[in-house]
Coordinates of C-alpha atoms in Angstrom, one line a residue:
M83 CA -220.8 10.5 -8.9
A84 CA -218.3 11.8 -6.4
R85 CA -218.3 8.3 -4.8
M86 CA -216.2 5.3 -5.5
E87 CA -218.6 4.4 -8.3
T88 CA -216.8 6.8 -10.6
L89 CA -213.4 5.0 -10.1
C90 CA -215.1 1.6 -10.4
L91 CA -216.7 2.7 -13.7
F92 CA -213.4 4.1 -15.1
F93 CA -211.5 0.9 -14.4
A94 CA -214.3 -1.3 -15.8
L95 CA -214.6 0.6 -19.0
T96 CA -210.8 0.5 -19.5
S97 CA -211.0 -3.3 -19.0
L98 CA -213.7 -3.6 -21.7
F99 CA -211.8 -1.3 -24.0
C100 CA -208.8 -3.6 -23.9
I101 CA -210.7 -6.6 -25.3
V102 CA -213.6 -5.2 -27.3
R103 CA -211.6 -4.8 -30.5
T104 CA -212.8 -7.2 -33.2
A105 CA -215.0 -9.0 -30.7
L106 CA -218.2 -7.9 -32.4
D107 CA -216.9 -8.4 -36.0
E108 CA -218.1 -11.3 -38.2
I109 CA -214.7 -13.0 -37.7
P110 CA -213.3 -12.1 -34.3
K111 CA -209.6 -12.4 -33.6
P112 CA -208.2 -14.0 -30.4
V113 CA -207.2 -11.5 -27.7
G114 CA -203.5 -10.6 -27.5
K115 CA -201.4 -11.4 -24.4
I116 CA -201.0 -7.7 -23.4
E117 CA -204.7 -7.0 -23.9
S118 CA -205.7 -10.0 -21.8
L119 CA -203.3 -9.1 -18.9
F120 CA -204.3 -5.4 -18.7
S121 CA -208.0 -6.2 -19.1
G122 CA -207.8 -8.5 -16.1
I123 CA -205.8 -6.0 -14.1
F124 CA -208.3 -3.2 -14.7
L125 CA -211.3 -5.5 -14.0
G126 CA -209.6 -6.5 -10.7
L127 CA -209.1 -2.8 -9.8
S128 CA -212.7 -2.1 -10.7
F129 CA -213.9 -4.8 -8.2
L130 CA -211.6 -3.4 -5.5
S131 CA -212.9 0.1 -6.1
H132 CA -216.4 -1.2 -5.5
P133 CA -217.9 -4.7 -5.3
F134 CA -220.3 -3.7 -8.1
G135 CA -217.4 -3.9 -10.4
S136 CA -218.0 -7.7 -10.5
V137 CA -221.0 -6.9 -12.8
F138 CA -218.6 -5.9 -15.6
G139 CA -217.3 -9.5 -15.5
I140 CA -220.4 -10.5 -17.4
P141 CA -219.8 -8.3 -20.6
S142 CA -216.1 -9.0 -20.3
L143 CA -216.5 -12.8 -20.3
Y144 CA -218.9 -12.4 -23.3
L145 CA -216.3 -10.5 -25.2
L146 CA -213.6 -13.1 -24.4
W147 CA -215.9 -15.9 -25.5
K148 CA -216.6 -14.1 -28.8
R149 CA -212.9 -13.8 -29.4
K150 CA -212.3 -17.5 -28.4
S151 CA -210.1 -16.4 -25.5
L152 CA -212.4 -17.3 -22.5
F153 CA -209.6 -19.4 -20.9
S154 CA -206.8 -16.9 -21.5
I155 CA -204.6 -17.4 -18.5
L156 CA -203.2 -13.9 -18.5
F157 CA -206.6 -12.4 -18.1
W158 CA -207.3 -14.4 -15.0
I159 CA -203.8 -13.8 -13.6
G160 CA -204.2 -10.1 -14.3
G161 CA -207.5 -10.0 -12.4
M162 CA -205.9 -11.7 -9.4
I163 CA -202.8 -9.5 -9.2
P164 CA -204.6 -6.4 -7.6
I165 CA -206.8 -8.6 -5.4
L166 CA -203.8 -10.5 -4.0
V167 CA -201.9 -7.3 -3.3
W168 CA -205.0 -6.0 -1.5
V169 CA -205.3 -9.2 0.6
V170 CA -201.7 -9.0 1.6
W171 CA -202.1 -5.4 2.6
L172 CA -205.3 -6.2 4.5
L173 CA -204.1 -9.3 6.4
P174 CA -202.9 -7.4 9.6
H175 CA -206.5 -6.0 9.9
W176 CA -208.4 -9.0 8.7
D177 CA -210.7 -9.2 11.7
L178 CA -211.7 -5.6 11.4
F179 CA -212.4 -6.1 7.7
L180 CA -214.6 -9.2 8.3
F181 CA -216.5 -7.2 11.0
Q182 CA -217.2 -4.3 8.7
F183 CA -218.0 -6.4 5.7
G184 CA -220.4 -8.5 7.8
L185 CA -222.2 -5.3 8.8
Q186 CA -222.6 -4.3 5.2
F187 CA -224.1 -7.6 4.3
G188 CA -226.4 -7.3 7.3
R189 CA -227.5 -3.9 5.9
K190 CA -228.1 -5.3 2.4
K191 CA -230.1 -8.1 4.0
E192 CA -232.3 -5.5 5.8
L193 CA -232.7 -3.5 2.6
F194 CA -233.7 -6.6 0.6
S195 CA -236.3 -7.7 3.1
V196 CA -237.8 -4.3 3.9
F197 CA -238.2 -2.9 0.3
S198 CA -241.2 -4.2 -1.6
I199 CA -241.1 -5.4 -5.2
L200 CA -242.7 -2.1 -6.3
T201 CA -240.1 -0.1 -4.5
K202 CA -237.3 -2.1 -6.2
I203 CA -238.9 -1.4 -9.6
K204 CA -239.1 2.3 -8.8
I205 CA -235.4 2.3 -8.0
L206 CA -234.5 0.5 -11.2
I207 CA -236.3 3.1 -13.3
G208 CA -234.3 5.9 -11.9
G209 CA -234.6 6.4 -8.1
Y210 CA -237.2 7.6 -5.7
E211 CA -238.0 11.0 -7.3
N212 CA -239.7 11.8 -10.6
P213 CA -239.9 8.3 -12.0
G214 CA -242.3 9.4 -14.7
V215 CA -239.6 11.1 -16.7
R216 CA -237.5 8.0 -16.7
I217 CA -240.4 5.9 -17.8
L218 CA -241.0 8.3 -20.7
F219 CA -237.3 7.9 -21.6
Y220 CA -237.6 4.1 -21.7
I221 CA -240.8 4.4 -23.9
F222 CA -238.9 6.5 -26.4
L223 CA -236.0 4.0 -26.3
L224 CA -238.4 1.1 -27.0
A225 CA -240.0 3.1 -29.8
G226 CA -236.5 3.5 -31.3
I227 CA -236.1 -0.3 -31.3
G228 CA -239.5 -0.7 -32.9
I229 CA -238.7 1.7 -35.8
N230 CA -235.3 0.2 -36.4
Q231 CA -236.0 -3.4 -37.1
R232 CA -233.7 -3.5 -40.1
L233 CA -230.8 -2.0 -38.1
L234 CA -231.5 -4.5 -35.3
K235 CA -230.8 -7.4 -37.8
E236 CA -227.7 -5.7 -39.3
K237 CA -226.1 -5.0 -36.0
K238 CA -227.2 -8.1 -34.1
E239 CA -223.9 -8.6 -32.4
Q240 CA -223.8 -5.1 -30.9
F241 CA -227.4 -5.4 -29.7
L242 CA -226.7 -8.8 -28.2
F243 CA -223.6 -7.5 -26.3
L244 CA -225.5 -4.4 -25.0
L245 CA -228.5 -6.6 -24.0
I246 CA -226.3 -9.0 -22.0
W247 CA -224.6 -6.0 -20.3
I248 CA -227.9 -4.3 -19.5
L249 CA -229.6 -7.5 -18.2
G250 CA -226.6 -8.4 -16.0
T251 CA -226.6 -4.9 -14.5
V252 CA -230.4 -5.0 -13.9
V253 CA -230.1 -8.2 -11.9
F254 CA -227.4 -6.8 -9.7
L255 CA -229.4 -3.6 -9.3
F256 CA -232.4 -5.6 -8.1
L257 CA -230.3 -7.4 -5.6
S258 CA -228.4 -4.4 -4.3
T259 CA -231.5 -2.1 -3.8
E260 CA -229.4 1.1 -3.9
F261 CA -230.8 3.9 -6.1
Y262 CA -227.4 5.5 -6.9
Y263 CA -226.2 2.3 -8.5
V264 CA -228.6 3.0 -11.4
M265 CA -225.8 5.2 -12.8
Y266 CA -224.2 1.9 -14.1
L267 CA -227.1 1.6 -16.5
T268 CA -226.4 4.9 -18.2
L269 CA -223.6 3.7 -20.4
P270 CA -225.1 0.7 -22.1
L271 CA -228.4 2.5 -22.4
S272 CA -226.7 5.5 -24.0
A273 CA -224.9 3.2 -26.4
L274 CA -228.1 1.4 -27.3
G275 CA -229.8 4.7 -28.0
G276 CA -226.9 5.8 -30.2
I277 CA -227.0 2.7 -32.3
L278 CA -230.8 2.9 -32.7
L279 CA -230.6 6.4 -34.1
E280 CA -227.7 5.8 -36.5
E281 CA -230.0 5.0 -39.5
S282 CA -233.7 5.0 -40.1
D283 CA -236.5 7.0 -41.7
R284 CA -235.6 10.7 -41.1
K285 CA -238.8 11.9 -39.6
R286 CA -239.1 9.0 -37.2
V287 CA -235.5 9.5 -36.0
I288 CA -236.2 13.2 -35.3
Y289 CA -239.3 12.3 -33.3
V290 CA -237.6 9.6 -31.2
G291 CA -234.4 11.6 -30.8
S292 CA -236.3 14.7 -29.7
G293 CA -238.2 12.7 -27.1
L294 CA -235.0 11.2 -25.7
L295 CA -233.4 14.7 -25.7
F296 CA -236.4 16.2 -23.9
C297 CA -236.3 13.5 -21.2
N298 CA -232.6 14.0 -20.6
L299 CA -233.0 17.8 -20.3
I300 CA -235.8 17.3 -17.7
V301 CA -233.5 15.0 -15.7
L302 CA -230.6 17.5 -15.9
F303 CA -233.0 20.3 -14.7
L304 CA -234.1 18.2 -11.8
A305 CA -230.5 17.4 -11.0
Y306 CA -229.6 21.1 -11.1
R307 CA -232.3 21.8 -8.6
K308 CA -230.6 19.4 -6.2
V309 CA -227.0 20.3 -6.9
G310 CA -226.6 23.4 -9.1
F311 CA -222.9 22.9 -9.3
I312 CA -222.7 24.9 -12.5
N313 CA -224.0 28.0 -10.8
P314 CA -221.2 29.6 -8.6
E315 CA -224.0 31.3 -6.5
F316 CA -225.3 27.9 -5.4
D317 CA -223.8 28.0 -2.0
L318 CA -226.2 25.8 -0.1
G319 CA -223.5 23.5 1.3
K320 CA -221.4 26.5 2.6
K321 CA -224.4 28.2 4.2
F322 CA -225.6 25.0 5.7
S323 CA -222.2 24.2 7.2
E324 CA -221.9 27.7 8.6
E325 CA -225.4 27.4 10.2
I326 CA -224.5 24.0 11.7
A327 CA -221.1 25.3 13.0
S328 CA -222.8 28.2 14.8
E329 CA -225.0 25.8 16.7
L330 CA -222.1 23.4 17.5
K331 CA -219.8 26.1 18.9
Y332 CA -219.5 24.6 22.4
S333 CA -219.9 20.9 21.4
K334 CA -217.1 18.5 22.1
K335 CA -218.4 15.3 20.7
V336 CA -220.8 15.2 17.8
Y337 CA -222.9 12.5 16.2
L338 CA -223.2 13.8 12.6
Q339 CA -225.7 12.6 10.0
A340 CA -226.2 15.6 7.7
I341 CA -226.5 16.3 3.9
P342 CA -224.8 18.5 2.6
D343 CA -222.0 17.1 4.7
P344 CA -220.4 19.8 7.0
Y345 CA -217.7 17.5 8.3
F346 CA -214.6 19.2 6.7
Y347 CA -215.9 22.7 7.5
L348 CA -216.4 21.6 11.2
K349 CA -213.0 20.0 11.4
E350 CA -211.3 23.2 10.1
K351 CA -213.3 25.5 12.3
Y352 CA -213.2 23.3 15.5
P353 CA -210.1 21.1 15.2
N354 CA -210.5 19.7 18.7
Q355 CA -214.1 18.7 18.2
K356 CA -214.6 14.9 18.0
I357 CA -217.0 14.0 15.2
L358 CA -218.5 10.5 15.1
E359 CA -219.7 8.9 11.8
F360 CA -223.4 8.1 12.0
I361 CA -224.8 4.6 12.0
P362 CA -226.8 3.9 8.8
G363 CA -230.5 3.3 9.5
E364 CA -230.5 -0.1 8.0
L365 CA -227.3 -1.4 9.7
P366 CA -228.3 -4.1 12.2
I367 CA -225.7 -3.4 14.9
P368 CA -226.7 -4.6 18.4
P369 CA -227.4 -1.6 20.6
E370 CA -225.2 -2.9 23.4
M371 CA -222.2 -2.2 21.2
F372 CA -222.7 1.5 21.1
V373 CA -225.3 2.6 23.7
N374 CA -222.6 3.6 26.2
T375 CA -221.0 5.8 23.5
L376 CA -224.3 7.6 23.1
D377 CA -224.1 8.7 26.7
T378 CA -220.8 10.5 26.0
I379 CA -222.1 12.5 23.0
D380 CA -223.3 16.0 23.7
T381 CA -224.7 16.9 20.3
F382 CA -226.7 14.9 17.7
V383 CA -227.2 16.3 14.2
F384 CA -229.7 14.9 11.7
S385 CA -230.7 16.1 8.2
E386 CA -234.4 16.3 7.6
G387 CA -235.7 13.2 6.0
T388 CA -232.7 10.9 6.5
K389 CA -233.3 7.5 7.9
R390 CA -232.0 7.3 11.5
N391 CA -230.8 4.3 13.3
E392 CA -233.7 2.9 15.3
N393 CA -231.7 2.5 18.5
V394 CA -230.3 6.0 18.3
E395 CA -233.8 7.4 17.7
N396 CA -235.2 5.5 20.7
Y397 CA -232.3 6.8 22.9
L398 CA -233.2 10.4 22.0
K399 CA -236.8 9.8 22.8
E400 CA -236.2 8.1 26.1
N401 CA -233.8 10.9 27.1
A402 CA -235.8 13.8 25.6
S403 CA -235.6 15.7 28.9
S404 CA -231.8 15.8 28.7
F405 CA -231.7 17.7 25.4
Y406 CA -232.5 21.0 23.9
K407 CA -233.9 20.6 20.3
R408 CA -233.1 23.1 17.6
S409 CA -234.2 23.2 14.0
I410 CA -232.4 25.0 11.1
S411 CA -233.4 25.6 7.5
V412 CA -231.1 27.1 4.9
S413 CA -231.7 28.2 1.3
P414 CA -229.0 29.0 -1.4
S415 CA -228.3 32.6 -2.4
T416 CA -229.7 32.0 -5.9
T417 CA -232.7 34.1 -7.0
R418 CA -235.0 31.1 -7.2
K419 CA -235.0 29.0 -4.0
L420 CA -235.4 25.6 -5.6
I421 CA -234.3 23.6 -2.6
R422 CA -233.6 23.9 1.1
A423 CA -231.3 22.1 3.5
Q424 CA -232.9 21.3 6.9
A425 CA -231.6 19.7 10.0
E426 CA -232.6 18.9 13.6
I427 CA -230.0 19.4 16.3
Y428 CA -230.1 17.8 19.8
L429 CA -227.9 19.7 22.3
R430 CA -227.4 17.8 25.6
K431 CA -227.9 19.9 28.7
K432 CA -224.6 20.4 30.4
N433 CA -225.3 18.6 33.6
E434 CA -226.5 15.5 31.7
I435 CA -223.2 14.5 30.0
L436 CA -221.5 11.4 31.1
Y437 CA -217.9 11.1 29.9
V438 CA -216.2 7.7 29.9

């Protein structure tokens, strides 16, 4: 959530808020000029925050259609304003943008071709870890639909809107193959659950609601194991950064691929140290574009379990005799050691460094 997805979601929800009023009523009213303009502007900002913001165009267009304002010129002008400003700002660096954007598309292509259908489905139901809890959540949600048939008919427009929103998001999730994008499903699913539990037989509501609450508590517990941000004693990131820093005391140029990310700690402690961003494992960059740079790096840092770039991995194997290999493992100061941060560090032998 600390990524650009948060900003993307904020702008998208603001855009929907501007045009949702009366859209789901029996007799919707046309969208006002100010509403149209600001809805378009915020949707454009959402897209600029993250390309996934385009997904919210689907529920937005549905709301405009319901309010007979699909061809509202101000909405489309509003959406173009932030994009045009961005294009003008970017023009001096257009070649660099195209290069970076092309690499990202190459990475997506690799992800789409490498992951199996089963893996994609696992991602959709909540990521790589503990999918069973998410499956149970969806079962309770479907049970809620089953016991609220009357409410389904009474609030047909709300259900249809949420269904369109959910299906549009699911399609984009399947194409993107990134597990953290699943967060975009939380809002329409939460709204759906809220509607389902508004009215019904009391006992059934209690059973279904208890099941949904139980699943959410389990998910929160599992998230706490990973992050523990509520607990001030959860200092895994700090301890991990300190351990990494002690190993990199004499390093001048570092290839860093570590979680928790020690970048800012290292820059503060060693301001003259040059830290290079890692190459994502799925990014199809030709090795001739960076292999010479690898010869100038004296330290490589990898978190345990992260996907390394194949060419970087091969380089380290072929030059294994030129490096000392160290392993570190750190636990938080909490009483229960629920998680550890581990990393492998490759320190180049002094007489093996080639500076260019």
